[in-house]
Amino acid sequence: MLTFRFQKVGAAAFIPHVNAMRHITRAIRRAGIEAAYSQGFNPHMNVYLSPPMPLGFESLCEYCTVDTKTGAEEFMRLYNAHCLKGMECLEAAEVVANPNIAAAAAAALYEIEDPALIGRLDELQRGRFTVEEKDGGAEKDITEGVLAIERTPRGISALLKYGNMGNLRIDRFLEALARRIPDFKPQRVVKARLYCCDGSGEIIPAQQYISKILR
Amino acid sequence: MIYTHILKKVIKPARYTGGEYNSCDPAKPHEISFCFCFPEPYEVAMSNLGMKILYHMLNDRPDTVCERCFMPWPDLSEILIRQDIPLFSIESKKSLREFDILGFSIHHELCYTNILHMLRLAGLPFYARERGEGMPLVIAGGPCSVNPEPYAEFFDLIVVGEGEECLNSLLGLYLEEKGDRKRFLERAAAIEGVYVPSLLEVQYSSDGTIRGFLDPKVKKTFVRDLDNSYFPERMIIPNIEAVHDRAVIELFRGCSNGCRFCQAGFATRPIRYRSKGKLSRQAAKLIESTGYEEISLSSLSTGDYPELRDLLDELKPLKEKWTNISLPSLRLRGFYGEFAAGSLTFAPEAGTQRLRDVINKNITDEDIEAAFKEAFSADCSNLKLYFMTGLPTETMEDIEGIAQVALLAKRLSRSEGKRSPSITVSSSVFLPKPFTPFQWEAMDDRQATLEKQAYLRQIFRKNRIKYSYHDYDMSRLEAIFSRGDRRLSEVIVAAYRKGCTLDSWTEFFDAKKWDEAFSECGIDPGFYLRKRPFDEVLPWDFIDAHISRKYLQRECERAYAGVTTRDCRLGCNGCGASAGGCCALC
Ligand code: SF4
């Protein structure tokens, strides 16, 4: 088995999760990489993805596990020669079992570039984040989903809850930012890092989580 | 990326982003910029085999870049109009106005308002006569070109028939005459298959029928040597799932069955086969270049391919590589259980032997019963049955026959099936179509159609059989346009101005607006739905589709006499399509 990190940037950022899965399996087939298929009437390639994110946001840390015996380096070379542009594999590791990132994902770090954010870090770290309820009614406090905010050279990075154990969607967080910073107009938002919750309840980088089950 | 802010506001933005695997590089140096326009949304457009063939064929030319543009969904249309952004191509996001040629593929009568919508969003006048130098040449082709008259005046030229060879000749001529539209069109009219509507004068009699045409005939063009004709070795893979999202090989063109209602069966004659060796090589190449997990063996009647069994054997290595092989368009018997288990579709079309003889659907009650048994014992879990109502000579007995066939399937599914398969019946409304033996027939009226549909609905509900049927008003509009003349172009414009677009989508179709458009233009739709005498000049009579009118008339007379005509594989029936010596069966 092999778990790899891939990006979803450019036009590929607009491809929905279920279609992204198909693009990956087709790239693997084009590349001639042997992979295991499910049993049954309608067999499909066994691939497992990290949780979906809202359409239109770029990511450098999507994860996919595929049941193959191909080595990490060879996989990366072959896959990247045949994948959809914008969905390239950035690193790969051979694992003994499916790390089930979809279940373990706990937080995601987003980099949000906007000069308007620079210099407002203290204010952002202190106050509360609110959005309007989807039906246009009451205000909803989403601060609980914001785990940390740090300064970056071009704006801020925000660590948000992500996955089954609590999820704050990046688009909702941006809405909340826009309510607090009137001239907020992000130039780039990218999901840069994924964090998983290990057995002890600790939140660790996905790479570290995967490294525990390396082959 | 350009227009990112717009894309975040629309549903399914991947319809417009481009960047698909196997899509072209618009930055390639080129002399001709061509935009393939499909007047339906992405998921439909990207399923179209003609689009896939021509897109790759044009991009394989060293001098041409072919991009795509499809009918935008209303959410994007609204933004484009509000923000005054011209409709753009998927690949380079270039405004349609900046292309040399816009090539529309017209595949369905209910997409005519979509053509106008795309032209409007591109900032181009609707009528060819209102567009001048400095604007792209706007051309059309596709299945509806067998009677292009209702939309003819929107286009500078129309390719009647198969586009591959004709389009290459046209592009060669375009390079020679670039900059002189008038001369280009005059010379283009001499190419087989090219129809220049501005050069045709239609004369009318006082009763509104056509008296004649002032121009020589337009000959339908077709690929003579199908086996050696262009077929792409790669196929563009849609960003999001298309209606048909799989690799396709095309087994043959034309059809030998001669079902008297079927336009495709006649209009695509002569019959031409691809060799099984070529097909299996194409299939292997396509799976390698696309990674698709399914390949479809396409044709009008796949079970009729003479070497189907051998071909399926040759395709076995693909199955070993987890590739599904799908056989659409099978006739009732002789399907291949191991390839077709799961869901099966049969189209008896009519409920009684008498009516099946009228329409020349050469299958018997015994065939139907045997096919059902074969299907259920092959573990078919979902059986779909297709019928038509309103066929010439039909009586209520024939409608009852539809119910009986479905009930037989239900009974056999219980006695023969391993599990309890679902049975779905679907009925469409018979539409008389040009270049068929029924081209002179009337269309059933609304009242009669609704009664037949209600009758079947009630029986199927009682017997727990799923039943769906085509909307009468949509079918009626399709019937009007399929046998329409060029006077209907103003109705299309009027309906569009009232807000009609995406007419083939039930959620957008508005019959009332269409009725208003007809009455505002002073055009009686009934004129186009009526039965026509054999000696009436028909709007498409200036087209030579290589099917003789005499043959069609004879077939119509045989239909009324309840006499069937044999499948051409048993001997040529003299339809006229062999005139060029190209019919494989003749
Ligand atoms: S030319 Fe003869 S064999 Fe060929 S399609 Fe016509 S009738 Fe059939």
XYZ file of C-alpha atoms in Angstrom, chain A residues 10-12 14-16 18-20 22-23 25-27 29-31 35-39 41-43 55-57 81-85, chain B residues 1 4 7-8 12-14 17-21 237-241 245 287-294 321-324 341-342 419:
66
model
C -5.343 25.860 -10.735
C -8.327 24.491 -12.663
C -8.116 21.251 -10.663
C -12.658 23.308 -9.060
C -12.972 19.565 -9.495
C -15.315 18.033 -6.922
C -15.805 12.386 -6.197
C -14.513 13.392 -9.631
C -11.014 13.943 -8.253
C -11.857 9.251 -10.710
C -9.071 11.415 -12.118
C -7.690 6.206 -10.667
C -7.538 7.038 -14.366
C -4.060 8.538 -13.999
C -4.398 3.273 -15.033
C -2.789 5.429 -17.733
C 0.513 5.183 -15.932
C -3.389 -1.565 -8.199
C -5.921 -3.767 -6.400
C -9.603 -3.657 -7.240
C -12.637 -4.353 -5.119
C -14.488 -7.641 -5.504
C -20.256 -7.097 -9.612
C -18.833 -3.678 -10.317
C -15.156 -3.755 -9.338
C -14.766 23.787 -4.342
C -12.454 26.409 -5.729
C -9.859 26.425 -2.933
C 3.807 11.722 -16.026
C 0.132 10.794 -16.515
C -1.931 12.819 -14.059
C -4.247 15.733 -14.645
C -2.422 19.046 -14.531
C -6.879 31.935 -13.373
C -11.952 32.866 -10.776
C -16.405 30.577 -11.098
C -16.866 30.712 -7.348
C -20.299 23.118 -11.218
C -17.543 25.613 -12.104
C -15.465 22.780 -13.583
C -12.333 25.895 -16.198
C -10.857 23.721 -18.937
C -7.532 22.008 -18.383
C -9.061 18.594 -19.067
C -6.711 15.684 -19.637
C -11.676 13.489 -20.363
C -14.342 15.670 -18.776
C -13.503 17.413 -15.519
C -16.804 16.329 -14.047
C -18.874 13.309 -14.923
C -18.160 9.266 -19.493
C -7.846 2.841 -22.832
C -4.109 3.472 -22.617
C -4.417 7.185 -23.348
C -7.470 7.877 -21.215
C -7.370 5.391 -18.362
C -11.104 4.956 -18.768
C -12.579 1.988 -16.969
C -15.236 1.471 -19.622
C -7.259 -4.961 -17.092
C -10.496 -4.084 -15.316
C -12.138 -2.432 -18.284
C -15.868 -2.801 -18.733
C -25.466 -8.500 -17.464
C -26.733 -5.936 -15.017
C -33.409 -12.106 -8.154
